[in-house]
Structures are given as structure tokens and as C-alpha cells.
PDB file of C-alpha atoms in Angstrom:
ATOM      1  CA  MET A  22     -54.407-105.011  30.322  1.00  0.00           C
ATOM      2  CA  THR A  23     -52.071-104.208  33.001  1.00  0.00           C
ATOM      3  CA  THR A  24     -49.118-101.860  32.686  1.00  0.00           C
ATOM      4  CA  THR A  25     -45.917-101.964  34.328  1.00  0.00           C
ATOM      5  CA  PRO A  26     -44.435 -98.641  34.932  1.00  0.00           C
ATOM      6  CA  ARG A  27     -41.587 -97.168  32.540  1.00  0.00           C
ATOM      7  CA  PRO A  28     -38.362 -97.926  34.398  1.00  0.00           C
ATOM      8  CA  THR A  29     -36.086 -94.781  34.272  1.00  0.00           C
ATOM      9  CA  LEU A  30     -33.876 -94.590  31.466  1.00  0.00           C
ATOM     10  CA  THR A  31     -30.789 -92.107  31.064  1.00  0.00           C
ATOM     11  CA  LEU A  32     -28.819 -91.790  28.025  1.00  0.00           C
ATOM     12  CA  SER A  33     -25.228 -92.338  29.401  1.00  0.00           C
ATOM     13  CA  SER A  34     -23.236 -92.189  26.094  1.00  0.00           C
ATOM     14  CA  THR A  35     -23.209 -93.046  22.465  1.00  0.00           C
ATOM     15  CA  VAL A  36     -20.558 -95.606  21.768  1.00  0.00           C
ATOM     16  CA  LEU A  37     -18.557 -95.651  18.770  1.00  0.00           C
ATOM     17  CA  ASP A  38     -16.543 -98.997  17.550  1.00  0.00           C
ATOM     18  CA  ALA A  39     -13.015 -98.137  16.143  1.00  0.00           C
ATOM     19  CA  PRO A  40     -10.019-100.430  15.619  1.00  0.00           C
ATOM     20  CA  ASP A  41      -8.263 -98.701  18.588  1.00  0.00           C
ATOM     21  CA  ALA A  42     -10.561 -97.006  21.005  1.00  0.00           C
ATOM     22  CA  VAL A  43      -7.774 -95.127  22.901  1.00  0.00           C
ATOM     23  CA  GLU A  44      -6.569 -93.451  19.764  1.00  0.00           C
ATOM     24  CA  LEU A  45     -10.385 -92.560  18.603  1.00  0.00           C
ATOM     25  CA  ALA A  46     -11.039 -91.347  22.106  1.00  0.00           C
ATOM     26  CA  ASP A  47      -8.055 -89.065  22.104  1.00  0.00           C
ATOM     27  CA  PHE A  48      -9.097 -87.390  18.918  1.00  0.00           C
ATOM     28  CA  TYR A  49     -12.458 -86.402  20.413  1.00  0.00           C
ATOM     29  CA  ARG A  50     -10.739 -85.400  23.591  1.00  0.00           C
ATOM     30  CA  ARG A  51      -8.767 -82.862  21.777  1.00  0.00           C
ATOM     31  CA  LEU A  52     -11.396 -82.067  19.636  1.00  0.00           C
ATOM     32  CA  LEU A  53     -13.941 -81.309  22.257  1.00  0.00           C
ATOM     33  CA  GLY A  54     -11.951 -80.657  25.193  1.00  0.00           C
ATOM     34  CA  TRP A  55     -13.931 -83.523  27.290  1.00  0.00           C
ATOM     35  CA  GLU A  56     -12.002 -85.531  29.695  1.00  0.00           C
ATOM     36  CA  PRO A  57     -11.950 -89.343  29.991  1.00  0.00           C
ATOM     37  CA  VAL A  58     -13.869 -90.665  33.060  1.00  0.00           C
ATOM     38  CA  GLN A  59     -13.239 -94.200  32.438  1.00  0.00           C
ATOM     39  CA  GLU A  60     -10.483 -95.582  30.743  1.00  0.00           C
ATOM     40  CA  GLU A  61      -9.647 -99.410  29.725  1.00  0.00           C
ATOM     41  CA  PRO A  62      -7.496-100.899  27.191  1.00  0.00           C
ATOM     42  CA  ASP A  63     -10.454-101.536  24.963  1.00  0.00           C
ATOM     43  CA  TRP A  64     -12.935 -99.111  26.303  1.00  0.00           C
ATOM     44  CA  VAL A  65     -12.938 -95.088  27.168  1.00  0.00           C
ATOM     45  CA  LYS A  66     -15.668 -93.134  28.088  1.00  0.00           C
ATOM     46  CA  LEU A  67     -15.385 -88.900  27.736  1.00  0.00           C
ATOM     47  CA  LEU A  68     -17.944 -86.721  29.352  1.00  0.00           C
ATOM     48  CA  PRO A  69     -18.482 -82.997  28.609  1.00  0.00           C
ATOM     49  CA  PRO A  70     -17.267 -80.820  31.477  1.00  0.00           C
ATOM     50  CA  GLY A  71     -21.009 -79.583  32.453  1.00  0.00           C
ATOM     51  CA  GLY A  72     -22.216 -83.034  32.603  1.00  0.00           C
ATOM     52  CA  GLY A  73     -24.533 -85.054  30.547  1.00  0.00           C
ATOM     53  CA  SER A  74     -24.521 -87.934  28.164  1.00  0.00           C
ATOM     54  CA  GLY A  75     -20.909 -88.349  26.726  1.00  0.00           C
ATOM     55  CA  LEU A  76     -19.263 -90.571  24.180  1.00  0.00           C
ATOM     56  CA  GLY A  77     -17.617 -94.080  24.457  1.00  0.00           C
ATOM     57  CA  PHE A  78     -15.164 -95.854  22.613  1.00  0.00           C
ATOM     58  CA  GLN A  79     -14.762 -99.377  22.426  1.00  0.00           C
ATOM     59  CA  THR A  80     -12.314-101.536  20.165  1.00  0.00           C
ATOM     60  CA  ALA A  81     -13.690-103.610  17.478  1.00  0.00           C
ATOM     61  CA  LYS A  82     -11.225-105.619  15.671  1.00  0.00           C
ATOM     62  CA  PRO A  83     -13.730-106.450  12.862  1.00  0.00           C
ATOM     63  CA  TYR A  84     -14.619-102.534  12.260  1.00  0.00           C
ATOM     64  CA  VAL A  85     -15.017-101.359   8.857  1.00  0.00           C
ATOM     65  CA  PRO A  86     -15.653 -97.905   8.400  1.00  0.00           C
ATOM     66  CA  PRO A  87     -18.738 -96.484   6.480  1.00  0.00           C
ATOM     67  CA  VAL A  88     -18.823 -94.984   2.813  1.00  0.00           C
ATOM     68  CA  TRP A  89     -20.547 -91.548   2.809  1.00  0.00           C
ATOM     69  CA  PRO A  90     -22.159 -90.927   0.643  1.00  0.00           C
ATOM     70  CA  ALA A  91     -22.845 -94.689   0.175  1.00  0.00           C
ATOM     71  CA  ALA A  92     -23.750 -96.483  -3.001  1.00  0.00           C
ATOM     72  CA  ILE A  93     -25.141-100.153  -3.130  1.00  0.00           C
ATOM     73  CA  GLY A  94     -23.243-102.756  -1.620  1.00  0.00           C
ATOM     74  CA  ASP A  95     -20.957-100.080   0.704  1.00  0.00           C
ATOM     75  CA  GLN A  96     -20.814-100.239   4.335  1.00  0.00           C
ATOM     76  CA  LEU A  97     -23.404 -97.797   5.389  1.00  0.00           C
ATOM     77  CA  MET A  98     -23.150 -95.714   8.552  1.00  0.00           C
ATOM     78  CA  MET A  99     -25.384 -96.544  11.689  1.00  0.00           C
ATOM     79  CA  LEU A 100     -25.410 -93.143  12.864  1.00  0.00           C
ATOM     80  CA  HIS A 101     -23.237 -89.795  12.814  1.00  0.00           C
ATOM     81  CA  LEU A 102     -22.572 -86.978  15.339  1.00  0.00           C
ATOM     82  CA  ASP A 103     -23.648 -83.526  14.954  1.00  0.00           C
ATOM     83  CA  PHE A 104     -21.868 -80.589  16.526  1.00  0.00           C
ATOM     84  CA  GLU A 105     -23.291 -77.348  16.819  1.00  0.00           C
ATOM     85  CA  VAL A 106     -20.592 -74.547  16.241  1.00  0.00           C
ATOM     86  CA  THR A 107     -20.411 -70.737  16.228  1.00  0.00           C
ATOM     87  CA  ASP A 108     -18.085 -70.266  13.716  1.00  0.00           C
ATOM     88  CA  LEU A 109     -18.234 -72.921  11.064  1.00  0.00           C
ATOM     89  CA  GLU A 110     -14.702 -72.538   9.107  1.00  0.00           C
ATOM     90  CA  ALA A 111     -13.009 -72.110  12.509  1.00  0.00           C
ATOM     91  CA  ALA A 112     -14.110 -75.402  13.768  1.00  0.00           C
ATOM     92  CA  ALA A 113     -13.593 -77.244  10.696  1.00  0.00           C
ATOM     93  CA  ALA A 114      -9.916 -76.249  10.531  1.00  0.00           C
ATOM     94  CA  HIS A 115      -9.652 -76.886  14.106  1.00  0.00           C
ATOM     95  CA  ALA A 116     -11.219 -80.683  13.610  1.00  0.00           C
ATOM     96  CA  VAL A 117      -8.864 -81.067  10.345  1.00  0.00           C
ATOM     97  CA  ALA A 118      -5.641 -79.923  12.791  1.00  0.00           C
ATOM     98  CA  GLU A 119      -6.731 -82.488  15.292  1.00  0.00           C
ATOM     99  CA  GLY A 120      -6.874 -85.443  12.915  1.00  0.00           C
ATOM    100  CA  ALA A 121     -10.274 -84.930  11.141  1.00  0.00           C
ATOM    101  CA  ARG A 122     -10.382 -85.361   7.023  1.00  0.00           C
ATOM    102  CA  PRO A 123     -13.073 -83.191   5.346  1.00  0.00           C
ATOM    103  CA  ALA A 124     -15.387 -85.279   3.115  1.00  0.00           C
ATOM    104  CA  GLU A 125     -15.141 -84.660  -0.714  1.00  0.00           C
ATOM    105  CA  PHE A 126     -18.980 -84.327  -0.831  1.00  0.00           C
ATOM    106  CA  GLN A 127     -20.514 -81.436   0.927  1.00  0.00           C
ATOM    107  CA  PRO A 128     -24.403 -81.621   0.753  1.00  0.00           C
ATOM    108  CA  GLN A 129     -25.135 -78.275   2.214  1.00  0.00           C
ATOM    109  CA  HIS A 130     -23.793 -74.634   2.297  1.00  0.00           C
ATOM    110  CA  ASP A 131     -24.086 -73.939   6.112  1.00  0.00           C
ATOM    111  CA  VAL A 132     -22.755 -77.430   7.225  1.00  0.00           C
ATOM    112  CA  ARG A 133     -19.222 -79.222   7.039  1.00  0.00           C
ATOM    113  CA  VAL A 134     -18.959 -83.167   7.005  1.00  0.00           C
ATOM    114  CA  LEU A 135     -15.920 -84.392   8.301  1.00  0.00           C
ATOM    115  CA  PHE A 136     -14.382 -88.099   9.092  1.00  0.00           C
ATOM    116  CA  ASP A 137     -12.947 -88.956  12.378  1.00  0.00           C
ATOM    117  CA  PRO A 138      -9.762 -90.701  12.108  1.00  0.00           C
ATOM    118  CA  ALA A 139     -11.735 -94.060  12.257  1.00  0.00           C
ATOM    119  CA  GLY A 140     -13.612 -93.152   9.437  1.00  0.00           C
ATOM    120  CA  HIS A 141     -16.891 -92.124  11.214  1.00  0.00           C
ATOM    121  CA  PRO A 142     -18.629 -88.976   9.486  1.00  0.00           C
ATOM    122  CA  PHE A 143     -19.636 -86.076  11.975  1.00  0.00           C
ATOM    123  CA  CYS A 144     -21.010 -83.000  10.911  1.00  0.00           C
ATOM    124  CA  LEU A 145     -20.493 -79.261  12.266  1.00  0.00           C
ATOM    125  CA  PHE A 146     -23.325 -76.896  11.774  1.00  0.00           C
ATOM    126  CA  VAL A 147     -24.155 -73.151  12.698  1.00  0.00           C
ATOM    127  CA  SER A 148     -27.560 -73.078  14.314  1.00  0.00           C
ATOM    128  CA  ASP A 149     -30.226 -71.152  12.770  1.00  0.00           C
ATOM    129  CA  ARG A 150     -30.538 -69.546  16.254  1.00  0.00           C
ATOM    130  CA  MET A 151     -27.620 -67.893  15.853  1.00  0.00           C
ATOM    131  CA  PRO A 152     -28.073 -63.871  15.101  1.00  0.00           C
ATOM    132  CA  GLY A 153     -27.770 -62.675  11.837  1.00  0.00           C
ATOM    133  CA  ARG A 154     -28.941 -64.027   8.641  1.00  0.00           C
ATOM    134  CA  PRO A 155     -28.328 -67.634   7.308  1.00  0.00           C
ATOM    135  CA  PRO A 156     -25.415 -68.090   4.896  1.00  0.00           C
ATOM    136  CA  ALA A 157     -26.778 -67.486   1.496  1.00  0.00           C
ATOM    137  CA  ILE A 158     -27.074 -70.574  -0.742  1.00  0.00           C
ATOM    138  CA  SER A 159     -26.746 -69.737  -4.345  1.00  0.00           C
ATOM    139  CA  PRO A 160     -29.029 -71.199  -7.105  1.00  0.00           C
ATOM    140  CA  GLU A 161     -25.466 -72.146  -8.937  1.00  0.00           C
ATOM    141  CA  TRP A 162     -24.425 -73.867  -5.592  1.00  0.00           C
ATOM    142  CA  VAL A 163     -27.449 -75.733  -5.468  1.00  0.00           C
ATOM    143  CA  ALA A 164     -27.610 -76.765  -9.007  1.00  0.00           C
ATOM    144  CA  GLU A 165     -23.870 -78.037  -8.908  1.00  0.00           C
ATOM    145  CA  GLN A 166     -24.438 -79.898  -5.934  1.00  0.00           C
ATOM    146  CA  SER A 167     -27.507 -81.642  -7.507  1.00  0.00           C
ATOM    147  CA  ARG A 168     -25.649 -82.611 -10.696  1.00  0.00           C
ATOM    148  CA  GLU A 169     -23.033 -84.301  -8.233  1.00  0.00           C
ATOM    149  CA  ILE A 170     -25.699 -86.249  -6.501  1.00  0.00           C
ATOM    150  CA  ALA A 171     -27.242 -87.351  -9.513  1.00  0.00           C
ATOM    151  CA  GLY A 172     -24.164 -88.449 -11.066  1.00  0.00           C
ATOM    152  CA  GLN A 173     -23.337 -90.651  -8.366  1.00  0.00           C
ATOM    153  CA  ASP A 174     -24.766 -94.302  -7.735  1.00  0.00           C
ATOM    154  CA  ARG A 175     -25.690 -93.469  -4.304  1.00  0.00           C
ATOM    155  CA  VAL A 176     -28.166 -95.450  -1.890  1.00  0.00           C
ATOM    156  CA  THR A 177     -30.408 -94.419   0.746  1.00  0.00           C
ATOM    157  CA  VAL A 178     -31.713 -96.472   3.808  1.00  0.00           C
ATOM    158  CA  ARG A 179     -34.947 -96.532   1.783  1.00  0.00           C
ATOM    159  CA  ASP A 180     -33.080 -98.549  -1.036  1.00  0.00           C
ATOM    160  CA  ALA A 181     -30.895-100.578   1.463  1.00  0.00           C
ATOM    161  CA  VAL A 182     -34.026-102.201   2.956  1.00  0.00           C
ATOM    162  CA  THR A 183     -36.837-103.271   0.576  1.00  0.00           C
ATOM    163  CA  PRO A 184     -39.826-105.141   1.764  1.00  0.00           C
ATOM    164  CA  ASP A 185     -40.698-108.244   0.471  1.00  0.00           C
ATOM    165  CA  PRO A 186     -44.320-109.302  -0.535  1.00  0.00           C
ATOM    166  CA  GLY A 187     -44.347-111.259   3.149  1.00  0.00           C
ATOM    167  CA  GLY A 188     -43.959-107.974   4.958  1.00  0.00           C
ATOM    168  CA  THR A 189     -40.549-108.569   6.396  1.00  0.00           C
ATOM    169  CA  ALA A 190     -37.613-106.660   5.412  1.00  0.00           C
ATOM    170  CA  ARG A 191     -34.533-107.717   3.149  1.00  0.00           C
ATOM    171  CA  GLN A 192     -31.396-106.386   2.508  1.00  0.00           C
ATOM    172  CA  SER A 193     -31.014-105.134  -1.174  1.00  0.00           C
ATOM    173  CA  GLU A 194     -28.569-107.251  -3.215  1.00  0.00           C
ATOM    174  CA  PRO A 195     -25.720-104.894  -4.773  1.00  0.00           C
ATOM    175  CA  ASP A 196     -25.932-104.442  -8.617  1.00  0.00           C
ATOM    176  CA  THR A 197     -23.163-106.646 -10.018  1.00  0.00           C
ATOM    177  CA  ALA A 198     -24.045-106.151 -13.514  1.00  0.00           C
ATOM    178  CA  SER A 199     -21.867-103.612 -15.074  1.00  0.00           C
TER     179      SER A 199
END
């Protein structure tokens, strides 16, 4: 068996669809301080100042924002962005000032889930490598979050894709019996 050498692959960017690529790219430009390196009417690419992979934005007229947390039948998110921050509350305030919207449901004490103007969820988190002790998570807070999760009709990726007896995956049908 002959094997071909693996070609060089370099992650250039993660691309987000949006109703307006220019508008969404401008939000992330203000949020991150990254500058555009490519700008077209339906495509923008931002790169971080020190180099590395960037973010691309493309206009997709049929774009439907994901629902988070999702229930059966909702538009699921395909990915989300995580941004490490040193000051969680200051970073969240900055994101909101630039046009982000905080999610109603916050699953962790040391993470903030927000939505960009096109509805993509993204997370701000404080690294566990930061000096000092991690924020305390009270048993009361955990119990409250658990009750909220249990009270919602949420779907996980495992729930959304169910193997059929033939071994191929099929999409689960939404439960319409209410």
C-alpha cells in the first residue's frame, strides 16, 4: 500500500456566514482590534496584529442565526468562538458596548456567553492558567443552573443525530405532539 505524503495545510481563517459580511466584520474589528486584510462587498477577512489565523466573514442571504441553548427543531450552531480574557466583566462590558448581546442562559460561573450582531454565540473565559484562585462556584448557583437546564427542552448533538438500524445517521424529527 502506497501512501502519499500529507500536503501542507495551514488554517487561514474561520469563516462566519452573516446577512451582511461587512457589518459583522466591523463588529469583530471593534471587538478584537484586528484589521481587515481583504475587503469585498460580500467578503471580509480580519487578521490579528501578530499574525496567525484570522476570521473571515461572508454574506449569506439565507443565513438563519442559531438558537442557543437549542431545543429540538431549532437551528443548531455549527461552531462558536472562544476568547480568553484577563478580566471577564470588563471584556463582557466591552463586547456589549460594541454590539454584542449577553445570552440569557449562562452555563458557567467563569464564562460569559454572548451573541454577535448576526446571532453567532461566542464565549469569553478566564484561563485557568491565570494567577490566583479560580472564581468560587457556589452549590446554590450550580443547583439553580441545573434546575434551569432540567426545565428546558434542550437538544444535544447526540440527541440531534440518531443512528438508524442500518448504521447511517439520520436527523431526528422535531416533537410536534404538544
